[in-house]
C-alpha cells in the first residue's frame, strides 16, 4: 500500500522522470540497445533521444493522464454536470496545459532534468573510458604483439611476414592496432640491425620480456627460444 501511495505521489508530482537514477538507467539501456543497431551511435545521440522521450512521452503522458483522471472524477461525482459542461471542461484543459508547461514542465526540464542528464552522460562516458583503459593496460604493447606473431609465423613455417603495408594491415586486422605502427614494428624486427640508444634498447628488452612472459604462460619453450635468439640481434 505504501509503495502504491509513493508511486502515485511520484507520478502526480512528476518526480520520477527527474530522478538521476531513473535517467541513468534509461541512458544505459537506450545507448546499449541502439549501439547494437548502429555501430557509430554516440552518447550525444542517446542524450537527444532522452530529451525527446522527456517531452513526447513523459510530459505528454503526464498531462493527458491528469486530464483524463480529472474528467473521470467529474463523471463519477456528477455525470450530468460533465454532460452539460463538456465544452467548458475541454477549454479548461487547454488553459491548464500551457500553465503546466510554463510553470512546471519547462522549468523542470532546464533546471533539473537537463543538468542531471549532462551529469549522467559524462559519468557514462567516463565509465566507458575507464573500461577501455583497463583493456589497454591488460593488452600487450604493440611491439610485443608483433613479436608474438613473429614467433607464430616462424614456428608454423608460414614465413610470410615482411616490412610491407600488407603485413602491417594483416596485423591490424588481427590486433586492431594502427597499420603504420605495426609496420614500423615489423621494420624494427625484420629490418637490418640499427644502432639503438640505451633508452630504446631498454624499452625493447622490456617488450621482449612481455612477449616471453606470454609464451611462458603457454609453456611454449620453442617460442621463448626464438624470441631470445631474436633479442640477441638487438644487443649493442
Coordinates of N, CA and C in Angstrom, one line a residue:
X1 N 0.8 -1.2 0.0 CA 0.0 0.0 0.0 C 0.9 1.3 0.0
X2 N 1.9 1.2 0.8 CA 2.9 2.3 0.9 C 3.5 2.6 -0.4
X3 N 3.9 1.5 -1.1 CA 4.5 1.6 -2.4 C 3.6 2.2 -3.4
X4 N 2.3 1.8 -3.4 CA 1.4 2.4 -4.3 C 1.2 3.9 -4.1
X5 N 1.1 4.3 -2.8 CA 1.0 5.7 -2.5 C 2.2 6.5 -3.0
X6 N 3.4 5.9 -2.8 CA 4.7 6.6 -3.2 C 4.7 6.7 -4.7
X7 N 4.3 5.7 -5.4 CA 4.3 5.7 -6.9 C 3.3 6.8 -7.4
X8 N 2.1 6.8 -6.7 CA 1.1 7.8 -7.1 C 1.6 9.2 -6.9
X9 N 2.2 9.4 -5.7 CA 2.8 10.7 -5.4 C 3.9 11.1 -6.4
X10 N 4.7 10.1 -6.7 CA 5.8 10.4 -7.7 C 5.3 10.8 -9.1
X11 N 4.2 10.1 -9.5 CA 3.6 10.4 -10.7 C 2.9 11.8 -10.7
X12 N 2.1 12.1 -9.7 CA 1.4 13.4 -9.6 C 2.4 14.5 -9.6
X13 N 3.5 14.4 -8.8 CA 4.5 15.5 -8.7 C 5.5 15.5 -9.9
X14 N 5.4 14.5 -10.8 CA 6.2 14.4 -11.9 C 7.7 14.3 -11.5
X15 N 8.0 13.5 -10.5 CA 9.3 13.5 -10.0 C 10.2 12.3 -10.5
X16 N 9.5 11.2 -11.0 CA 10.2 10.1 -11.5 C 11.1 10.4 -12.7
X17 N 10.6 11.1 -13.7 CA 11.5 11.4 -14.9 C 12.6 12.3 -14.6
X18 N 12.6 12.9 -13.3 CA 13.6 13.8 -12.9 C 14.7 13.2 -12.0
X19 N 14.5 12.0 -11.7 CA 15.4 11.3 -10.8 C 16.7 10.9 -11.5
X20 N 17.8 11.2 -10.9 CA 19.1 10.9 -11.6 C 19.3 9.4 -11.8
X21 N 18.8 8.5 -10.9 CA 18.9 7.1 -11.0 C 18.1 6.6 -12.2
X22 N 16.9 7.1 -12.3 CA 16.0 6.8 -13.4 C 16.6 7.2 -14.8
X23 N 17.1 8.4 -14.8 CA 17.7 8.9 -16.1 C 18.9 8.0 -16.4
X24 N 19.7 7.7 -15.4 CA 20.9 6.8 -15.7 C 20.6 5.5 -16.2
X25 N 19.6 4.8 -15.7 CA 19.1 3.5 -16.1 C 18.6 3.6 -17.6
X26 N 17.8 4.7 -17.9 CA 17.3 4.9 -19.2 C 18.5 5.1 -20.2
X27 N 19.4 5.9 -19.8 CA 20.6 6.3 -20.6 C 21.3 5.0 -21.0
X28 N 21.7 4.2 -20.1 CA 22.5 3.0 -20.3 C 21.7 2.0 -21.2
X29 N 20.4 1.8 -20.9 CA 19.6 0.9 -21.7 C 19.4 1.3 -23.1
X30 N 19.1 2.6 -23.3 CA 18.9 3.1 -24.7 C 20.2 3.1 -25.5
X31 N 21.3 3.5 -24.8 CA 22.6 3.6 -25.5 C 23.1 2.2 -26.0
X32 N 23.0 1.2 -25.1 CA 23.4 -0.1 -25.4 C 22.5 -0.7 -26.5
X33 N 21.2 -0.5 -26.4 CA 20.3 -1.0 -27.4 C 20.6 -0.5 -28.8
X34 N 20.7 0.9 -28.9 CA 20.9 1.5 -30.2 C 22.4 1.3 -30.8
X35 N 23.3 1.1 -29.9 CA 24.7 0.8 -30.3 C 24.8 -0.5 -31.0
X36 N 23.9 -1.5 -30.6 CA 23.9 -2.8 -31.3 C 23.4 -2.6 -32.7
X37 N 22.5 -1.7 -33.0 CA 22.0 -1.5 -34.3 C 22.9 -0.6 -35.1
X38 N 23.4 0.4 -34.5 CA 24.3 1.4 -35.2 C 25.6 1.5 -34.6
X39 N 26.7 1.0 -35.2 CA 28.0 1.0 -34.6 C 28.5 2.3 -34.2
X40 N 28.1 3.4 -34.9 CA 28.6 4.7 -34.7 C 27.7 5.6 -33.8
X41 N 26.7 4.9 -33.1 CA 25.8 5.6 -32.2 C 26.6 6.1 -31.0
X42 N 26.4 7.4 -30.7 CA 27.2 8.1 -29.7 C 26.4 8.4 -28.5
X43 N 27.1 8.9 -27.5 CA 26.4 9.3 -26.2 C 25.5 10.6 -26.5
X44 N 26.0 11.4 -27.5 CA 25.2 12.6 -27.8 C 23.9 12.2 -28.5
X45 N 23.9 11.1 -29.3 CA 22.7 10.6 -29.9 C 21.7 10.1 -28.8
X46 N 22.3 9.5 -27.8 CA 21.4 9.0 -26.7 C 20.9 10.2 -25.9
X47 N 21.7 11.2 -25.7 CA 21.2 12.4 -25.0 C 20.0 13.0 -25.7
X48 N 20.1 13.1 -27.0 CA 19.0 13.7 -27.8 C 17.7 12.8 -27.7
X49 N 18.0 11.5 -27.7 CA 16.9 10.5 -27.6 C 16.1 10.7 -26.3
X50 N 16.9 10.9 -25.2 CA 16.2 11.1 -23.9 C 15.5 12.4 -23.8
X51 N 16.0 13.4 -24.4 CA 15.3 14.7 -24.4 C 13.9 14.5 -25.1
X52 N 14.0 13.8 -26.3 CA 12.7 13.6 -27.0 C 11.7 12.8 -26.2
X53 N 12.3 11.8 -25.4 CA 11.4 10.9 -24.6 C 10.8 11.8 -23.4
X54 N 11.6 12.7 -22.9 CA 11.1 13.6 -21.9 C 9.8 14.3 -22.3
X55 N 9.9 15.0 -23.5 CA 8.8 15.8 -24.0 C 7.7 15.0 -24.6
X56 N 8.0 14.0 -25.4 CA 7.0 13.3 -26.2 C 6.4 12.1 -25.4
X57 N 7.0 11.7 -24.4 CA 6.5 10.6 -23.6 C 6.1 11.0 -22.2
X58 N 7.1 11.4 -21.4 CA 6.8 11.7 -20.0 C 5.8 12.9 -19.9
X59 N 6.1 14.0 -20.5 CA 5.3 15.2 -20.4 C 3.9 15.0 -20.9
X60 N 3.9 14.5 -22.2 CA 2.6 14.3 -22.8 C 1.7 13.3 -22.1
X61 N 2.3 12.2 -21.6 CA 1.6 11.2 -20.9 C 1.1 11.7 -19.5
X62 N 1.9 12.5 -18.9 CA 1.5 13.0 -17.6 C 0.4 14.0 -17.7
X63 N 0.4 14.9 -18.7 CA -0.6 15.9 -18.9 C -1.9 15.2 -19.3
X64 N -1.9 14.2 -20.2 CA -3.1 13.5 -20.7 C -3.7 12.7 -19.5
X65 N -2.9 12.0 -18.7 CA -3.5 11.2 -17.6 C -4.1 12.1 -16.6
X66 N -3.5 13.3 -16.3 CA -4.1 14.2 -15.3 C -5.4 14.7 -15.8
X67 N -5.5 15.0 -17.1 CA -6.7 15.5 -17.7 C -7.8 14.4 -17.7
X68 N -7.4 13.1 -18.0 CA -8.3 12.0 -18.0 C -8.8 11.7 -16.6
X69 N -7.9 11.7 -15.7 CA -8.3 11.4 -14.3 C -9.3 12.5 -13.8
X70 N -9.0 13.7 -14.1 CA -9.9 14.8 -13.7 C -11.3 14.6 -14.3
X71 N -11.3 14.3 -15.6 CA -12.6 14.1 -16.3 C -13.3 12.9 -15.7
X72 N -12.6 11.8 -15.3 CA -13.2 10.6 -14.7 C -13.8 10.9 -13.4
X73 N -13.1 11.8 -12.6 CA -13.7 12.1 -11.2 C -15.0 12.9 -11.4
X74 N -15.0 13.9 -12.3 CA -16.2 14.7 -12.6 C -17.3 13.8 -13.0
X75 N -17.0 12.8 -13.9 CA -18.0 11.9 -14.4 C -18.6 11.1 -13.3
X76 N -17.8 10.6 -12.4 CA -18.3 9.8 -11.3 C -19.1 10.6 -10.3
X77 N -18.6 11.7 -10.0 CA -19.3 12.5 -8.9 C -20.6 13.2 -9.5
X78 N -20.6 13.7 -10.7 CA -21.7 14.4 -11.2 C -21.8 14.2 -12.7
X79 N -22.4 13.1 -13.2 CA -22.4 12.8 -14.6 C -23.2 13.9 -15.4
X80 N -24.2 14.4 -14.8 CA -25.0 15.5 -15.5 C -24.1 16.7 -15.7
X81 N -23.4 17.1 -14.7 CA -22.5 18.3 -14.9 C -21.5 18.1 -16.0
X82 N -21.0 16.9 -16.1 CA -20.0 16.6 -17.1 C -20.6 16.7 -18.5
X83 N -21.9 16.2 -18.6 CA -22.5 16.3 -19.9 C -22.8 17.7 -20.4
X84 N -23.3 18.5 -19.5 CA -23.6 19.9 -19.8 C -22.4 20.8 -19.9
X85 N -21.3 20.4 -19.2 CA -20.2 21.3 -19.2 C -19.0 20.8 -20.0
X86 N -19.2 19.8 -20.9 CA -18.2 19.2 -21.6 C -17.3 20.2 -22.4
X87 N -17.9 21.1 -23.2 CA -17.0 22.1 -23.9 C -16.2 22.9 -23.0
X88 N -16.8 23.4 -21.9 CA -16.0 24.2 -20.9 C -14.9 23.4 -20.3
X89 N -15.2 22.1 -20.1 CA -14.2 21.2 -19.5 C -12.9 21.1 -20.4
X90 N -13.1 21.0 -21.6 CA -12.0 20.9 -22.6 C -11.3 22.2 -22.7
X91 N -12.1 23.3 -22.7 CA -11.4 24.6 -22.7 C -10.5 24.8 -21.5
X92 N -11.0 24.4 -20.3 CA -10.2 24.5 -19.1 C -9.0 23.7 -19.2
X93 N -9.1 22.5 -19.8 CA -7.9 21.6 -20.0 C -6.9 22.3 -20.9
X94 N -7.4 23.0 -22.0 CA -6.4 23.7 -22.9 C -5.8 24.8 -22.2
X95 N -6.4 25.4 -21.2 CA -5.8 26.5 -20.5 C -4.8 26.0 -19.5
X96 N -5.1 24.9 -18.8 CA -4.3 24.3 -17.8 C -3.0 23.8 -18.4
X97 N -3.0 23.2 -19.5 CA -1.9 22.6 -20.1 C -0.7 23.6 -20.4
X98 N -1.0 24.8 -21.0 CA 0.1 25.7 -21.1 C 0.6 26.2 -19.7
X99 N -0.3 26.3 -18.7 CA 0.2 26.7 -17.4 C 1.1 25.7 -16.8
X100 N 0.8 24.4 -17.0 CA 1.7 23.3 -16.5 C 3.0 23.3 -17.3
X101 N 2.9 23.6 -18.6 CA 4.1 23.6 -19.4 C 5.1 24.7 -19.0
X102 N 4.5 25.9 -18.8 CA 5.4 27.1 -18.5 C 5.8 27.0 -17.0
X103 N 4.9 26.6 -16.1 CA 5.1 26.7 -14.7 C 5.8 25.5 -14.1
X104 N 5.8 24.3 -14.8 CA 6.3 23.1 -14.3 C 7.2 22.3 -15.2
X105 N 6.7 21.9 -16.4 CA 7.5 21.1 -17.3 C 8.8 21.8 -17.8
X106 N 8.6 23.0 -18.2 CA 9.8 23.7 -18.8 C 10.8 24.0 -17.7
X107 N 10.5 24.6 -16.6 CA 11.5 24.8 -15.5 C 12.1 23.5 -15.1
X108 N 11.3 22.5 -14.9 CA 11.9 21.2 -14.5 C 12.9 20.6 -15.5
X109 N 12.6 20.9 -16.8 CA 13.5 20.5 -17.9 C 14.8 21.2 -17.8
X110 N 14.8 22.5 -17.7 CA 16.0 23.3 -17.7 C 16.8 23.2 -16.4
X111 N 16.1 23.2 -15.3 CA 16.8 23.4 -14.0 C 17.0 22.0 -13.3
X112 N 16.4 21.0 -13.8 CA 16.5 19.7 -13.1 C 16.9 18.6 -14.0
X113 N 16.0 18.3 -15.0 CA 16.3 17.2 -15.9 C 17.6 17.3 -16.7
X114 N 17.8 18.5 -17.4 CA 18.9 18.7 -18.3 C 20.3 18.6 -17.5
X115 N 20.4 19.3 -16.4 CA 21.7 19.2 -15.7 C 22.0 17.7 -15.2
X116 N 21.0 17.0 -14.8 CA 21.2 15.6 -14.4 C 21.5 14.7 -15.6
X117 N 20.9 15.0 -16.8 CA 21.2 14.3 -18.0 C 22.7 14.5 -18.4
X118 N 23.1 15.7 -18.3 CA 24.5 16.0 -18.6 C 25.5 15.3 -17.6
X119 N 25.1 15.2 -16.4 CA 25.9 14.5 -15.4 C 25.9 13.0 -15.7
X120 N 24.8 12.5 -16.0 CA 24.7 11.0 -16.4 C 25.5 10.7 -17.6
X121 N 25.4 11.6 -18.6 CA 26.2 11.4 -19.9 C 27.7 11.4 -19.6
X122 N 28.2 12.4 -18.8 CA 29.6 12.5 -18.5 C 30.1 11.3 -17.7
X123 N 29.2 10.8 -16.8 CA 29.6 9.7 -15.9 C 29.6 8.4 -16.8
X124 N 28.7 8.3 -17.7 CA 28.7 7.1 -18.6 C 29.9 7.1 -19.5
X125 N 30.3 8.2 -20.1 CA 31.5 8.3 -20.9 C 32.8 8.0 -20.1
X126 N 32.8 8.5 -18.9 CA 34.0 8.2 -18.0 C 34.1 6.8 -17.7
X127 N 32.9 6.1 -17.5 CA 32.9 4.7 -17.2 C 33.4 3.9 -18.4
X128 N 33.0 4.3 -19.6 CA 33.4 3.6 -20.8 C 34.9 3.8 -21.0
X129 N 35.4 5.0 -20.8 CA 36.8 5.3 -21.0 C 37.7 4.5 -20.0
X130 N 37.2 4.3 -18.8 CA 37.9 3.5 -17.8 C 37.9 2.1 -18.2
X131 N 36.8 1.6 -18.7 CA 36.8 0.2 -19.2 C 37.8 0.0 -20.3
X132 N 37.9 0.9 -21.3 CA 38.8 0.8 -22.4 C 40.2 0.9 -21.9
X133 N 40.5 1.8 -20.9 CA 41.8 1.9 -20.3 C 42.3 0.6 -19.6
X134 N 41.3 0.0 -18.9 CA 41.7 -1.3 -18.3 C 42.0 -2.4 -19.4
X135 N 41.3 -2.3 -20.5 CA 41.6 -3.3 -21.6 C 43.0 -3.0 -22.2
X136 N 43.3 -1.7 -22.4 CA 44.6 -1.4 -22.9 C 45.7 -1.7 -22.0
X137 N 45.5 -1.5 -20.7 CA 46.5 -1.9 -19.7 C 46.7 -3.4 -19.7
X138 N 45.7 -4.2 -19.9 CA 45.8 -5.6 -19.9 C 46.4 -6.2 -21.2
X139 N 46.4 -5.4 -22.2 CA 46.9 -5.8 -23.5 C 48.4 -5.7 -23.6
X140 N 49.1 -6.5 -24.4 CA 50.5 -6.4 -24.6 C 50.7 -5.1 -25.4
X141 N 51.9 -4.6 -25.3 CA 52.3 -3.4 -26.1 C 52.3 -3.8 -27.6
X142 N 52.3 -2.8 -28.5 CA 52.3 -3.1 -29.9 C 53.5 -3.9 -30.4
X143 N 54.7 -3.6 -29.9 CA 55.9 -4.3 -30.3 C 55.8 -5.7 -29.8
X144 N 55.3 -5.9 -28.6 CA 55.2 -7.3 -28.1 C 54.2 -8.1 -28.9
X145 N 53.1 -7.5 -29.3 CA 52.2 -8.2 -30.2 C 52.8 -8.6 -31.5
X146 N 53.6 -7.7 -32.0 CA 54.3 -8.1 -33.3 C 55.3 -9.2 -33.0
X147 N 55.9 -9.2 -31.9 CA 56.9 -10.3 -31.6 C 56.1 -11.7 -31.4
X148 N 54.9 -11.6 -30.8 CA 54.1 -12.8 -30.7 C 53.8 -13.4 -32.0
X149 N 53.3 -12.5 -33.0 CA 53.0 -13.0 -34.3 C 54.3 -13.5 -35.0
X150 N 55.4 -12.8 -34.8 CA 56.6 -13.3 -35.4 C 57.0 -14.7 -35.0
X151 N 56.8 -15.0 -33.7 CA 57.0 -16.4 -33.3 C 56.0 -17.4 -33.9
X152 N 54.8 -17.0 -34.0 CA 53.8 -17.8 -34.6 C 54.1 -18.1 -36.1
X153 N 54.5 -17.0 -36.8 CA 54.9 -17.1 -38.2 C 56.1 -18.1 -38.4
X154 N 57.1 -18.0 -37.5 CA 58.3 -18.9 -37.6 C 58.0 -20.3 -37.2
X155 N 57.3 -20.5 -36.1 CA 57.0 -21.9 -35.7 C 56.0 -22.6 -36.5
X156 N 55.2 -21.9 -37.2 CA 54.2 -22.5 -38.1 C 54.7 -22.7 -39.5
X157 N 55.9 -22.1 -39.8 CA 56.6 -22.2 -41.1 C 55.8 -21.5 -42.2
X158 N 55.0 -20.5 -41.8 CA 54.3 -19.7 -42.8 C 55.3 -18.8 -43.5
X159 N 56.1 -18.1 -42.7 CA 57.1 -17.2 -43.2 C 56.6 -16.2 -44.2
X160 N 55.6 -15.5 -43.8 CA 55.0 -14.5 -44.7 C 55.3 -13.1 -44.3
X161 N 55.7 -12.9 -43.0 CA 55.9 -11.5 -42.5 C 57.0 -10.8 -43.3
X162 N 56.7 -9.6 -43.7 CA 57.6 -8.7 -44.4 C 57.4 -7.3 -43.9
X163 N 58.4 -6.4 -44.2 CA 58.2 -5.0 -43.8 C 57.4 -4.3 -44.9
X164 N 56.1 -4.6 -45.0 CA 55.3 -4.1 -46.0 C 54.0 -3.6 -45.4
X165 N 53.2 -2.8 -46.2 CA 51.9 -2.4 -45.8 C 51.0 -3.6 -45.6
X166 N 51.2 -4.6 -46.5 CA 50.3 -5.7 -46.4 C 50.4 -6.5 -45.1
X167 N 51.7 -6.7 -44.7 CA 51.9 -7.3 -43.4 C 51.3 -6.5 -42.2
X168 N 51.6 -5.2 -42.3 CA 51.0 -4.3 -41.3 C 49.5 -4.3 -41.2
X169 N 48.9 -4.4 -42.4 CA 47.4 -4.5 -42.5 C 46.9 -5.8 -41.9
X170 N 47.6 -6.9 -42.1 CA 47.2 -8.2 -41.5 C 47.3 -8.1 -40.0
X171 N 48.3 -7.5 -39.5 CA 48.4 -7.4 -38.0 C 47.3 -6.5 -37.5
X172 N 47.0 -5.4 -38.3 CA 45.9 -4.5 -37.8 C 44.6 -5.3 -37.8
X173 N 44.3 -6.1 -38.7 CA 43.1 -6.9 -38.7 C 43.1 -7.9 -37.5
X174 N 44.2 -8.4 -37.1 CA 44.3 -9.3 -36.0 C 44.2 -8.7 -34.7
X175 N 44.9 -7.5 -34.5 CA 45.0 -6.9 -33.2 C 44.2 -5.6 -33.1
X176 N 43.7 -5.1 -34.2 CA 43.0 -3.8 -34.1 C 43.9 -2.6 -33.8
X177 N 45.2 -2.7 -34.2 CA 46.2 -1.7 -33.9 C 46.5 -1.0 -35.2
X178 N 46.9 0.3 -35.1 CA 47.2 1.1 -36.3 C 48.1 0.4 -37.2
X179 N 47.8 0.5 -38.5 CA 48.6 -0.2 -39.6 C 50.0 0.4 -39.6
X180 N 50.2 1.7 -39.6 CA 51.5 2.3 -39.6 C 52.4 1.9 -38.4
X181 N 51.8 1.8 -37.2 CA 52.5 1.4 -36.0 C 53.0 0.0 -36.2
X182 N 52.2 -0.9 -36.6 CA 52.6 -2.3 -36.8 C 53.7 -2.5 -37.9
X183 N 53.6 -1.7 -38.9 CA 54.6 -1.8 -40.0 C 56.0 -1.3 -39.4
X184 N 56.0 -0.3 -38.6 CA 57.3 0.2 -38.0 C 57.8 -0.9 -37.1
X185 N 57.0 -1.5 -36.4 CA 57.5 -2.6 -35.5 C 58.1 -3.8 -36.3
X186 N 57.4 -4.1 -37.4 CA 58.0 -5.1 -38.3 C 59.3 -4.7 -38.9
X187 N 59.4 -3.5 -39.3 CA 60.7 -3.0 -39.8 C 61.8 -3.1 -38.7
X188 N 61.4 -2.9 -37.5 CA 62.4 -3.0 -36.4 C 62.8 -4.4 -36.2
X189 N 61.8 -5.3 -36.3 CA 62.1 -6.8 -36.0 C 62.8 -7.4 -37.2
X190 N 62.3 -7.1 -38.4 CA 62.8 -7.8 -39.6 C 63.9 -7.1 -40.3
X191 N 64.0 -5.8 -40.1 CA 65.0 -5.0 -40.8 C 66.4 -5.2 -40.4
X192 N 67.3 -4.4 -41.0 CA 68.7 -4.6 -40.6 C 68.9 -4.0 -39.2
X193 N 70.0 -4.5 -38.6 CA 70.3 -4.1 -37.3 C 70.6 -2.6 -37.2
X194 N 70.0 -1.9 -36.3 CA 70.3 -0.5 -36.1 C 71.0 -0.2 -34.8
X195 N 71.6 1.0 -34.8 CA 72.2 1.5 -33.6 C 71.2 2.1 -32.7
X196 N 70.9 1.5 -31.6 CA 69.9 1.9 -30.7 C 70.5 2.6 -29.5
X197 N 69.7 3.7 -29.0 CA 70.2 4.4 -27.8 C 69.9 3.5 -26.6
X198 N 70.6 3.7 -25.5 CA 70.5 2.9 -24.3 C 69.0 2.8 -23.8
X199 N 68.3 4.0 -23.9 CA 66.9 4.0 -23.5 C 66.0 3.2 -24.4
X200 N 66.3 3.3 -25.7 CA 65.5 2.5 -26.7 C 65.7 1.0 -26.5
X201 N 67.0 0.7 -26.3 CA 67.3 -0.8 -26.1 C 66.7 -1.3 -24.8
X202 N 66.7 -0.5 -23.7 CA 66.0 -1.0 -22.5 C 64.5 -1.2 -22.7
X203 N 63.9 -0.3 -23.5 CA 62.5 -0.4 -23.8 C 62.2 -1.6 -24.6
X204 N 63.1 -1.9 -25.6 CA 62.9 -3.1 -26.4 C 63.0 -4.4 -25.6
X205 N 64.0 -4.4 -24.6 CA 64.2 -5.5 -23.8 C 62.9 -5.8 -22.9
X206 N 62.3 -4.7 -22.5 CA 61.0 -4.9 -21.7 C 59.9 -5.5 -22.6
X207 N 59.9 -5.1 -23.8 CA 58.9 -5.7 -24.7 C 59.1 -7.1 -25.0
X208 N 60.4 -7.5 -25.1 CA 60.8 -8.9 -25.3 C 60.4 -9.7 -24.0
X209 N 60.6 -9.1 -22.9 CA 60.2 -9.8 -21.6 C 58.6 -10.0 -21.6
X210 N 57.9 -9.0 -22.1 CA 56.4 -9.1 -22.1 C 56.0 -10.3 -23.0
X211 N 56.6 -10.4 -24.2 CA 56.3 -11.5 -25.1 C 56.7 -12.8 -24.5
X212 N 57.9 -12.9 -23.9 CA 58.4 -14.1 -23.3 C 57.5 -14.6 -22.2
X213 N 57.0 -13.6 -21.4 CA 56.1 -14.0 -20.3 C 54.8 -14.6 -20.8
X214 N 54.3 -14.1 -22.0 CA 53.1 -14.6 -22.6 C 53.3 -16.1 -23.0
X215 N 54.5 -16.4 -23.6 CA 54.8 -17.8 -24.0 C 55.1 -18.7 -22.8
X216 N 55.6 -18.1 -21.7 CA 55.9 -18.9 -20.5 C 54.5 -19.3 -19.9
X217 N 53.5 -18.4 -20.0 CA 52.2 -18.9 -19.5 C 51.6 -20.0 -20.4
X218 N 52.0 -20.0 -21.6 CA 51.5 -21.0 -22.5 C 52.4 -22.3 -22.5
X219 N 53.6 -22.1 -21.7 CA 54.6 -23.2 -21.6 C 55.1 -23.6 -23.0
X220 N 55.3 -22.5 -23.8 CA 55.8 -22.7 -25.2 C 57.3 -22.4 -25.3
X221 N 58.1 -23.4 -24.9 CA 59.5 -23.2 -24.9 C 60.1 -22.8 -26.2
X222 N 59.6 -23.4 -27.3 CA 60.2 -23.0 -28.6 C 60.0 -21.6 -28.9
X223 N 58.9 -21.0 -28.6 CA 58.6 -19.6 -28.8 C 59.6 -18.7 -28.0
X224 N 59.8 -19.1 -26.7 CA 60.8 -18.3 -25.9 C 62.2 -18.4 -26.5
X225 N 62.5 -19.5 -27.0 CA 63.9 -19.7 -27.6 C 64.0 -18.8 -28.8
X226 N 63.0 -18.7 -29.7 CA 63.0 -17.9 -30.9 C 63.1 -16.4 -30.5
X227 N 62.4 -16.0 -29.5 CA 62.5 -14.6 -29.0 C 63.8 -14.3 -28.5
X228 N 64.4 -15.1 -27.7 CA 65.7 -14.8 -27.1 C 66.8 -14.8 -28.2
X229 N 66.7 -15.6 -29.2 CA 67.6 -15.5 -30.4 C 67.5 -14.2 -31.1
X230 N 66.2 -13.8 -31.3 CA 66.0 -12.5 -32.0 C 66.4 -11.4 -31.1
X231 N 66.2 -11.5 -29.8 CA 66.7 -10.4 -28.9 C 68.2 -10.2 -28.9
X232 N 68.9 -11.3 -29.1 CA 70.4 -11.2 -29.1 C 70.8 -10.3 -30.3
X233 N 70.0 -10.2 -31.4 CA 70.4 -9.4 -32.5 C 70.3 -7.9 -32.2
X234 N 69.6 -7.5 -31.2 CA 69.4 -6.1 -30.8 C 70.5 -5.6 -29.8
X235 N 71.3 -6.6 -29.3 CA 72.3 -6.1 -28.3 C 73.3 -5.2 -29.0
X236 N 73.7 -4.2 -28.2 CA 74.7 -3.2 -28.8 C 76.0 -3.8 -28.9

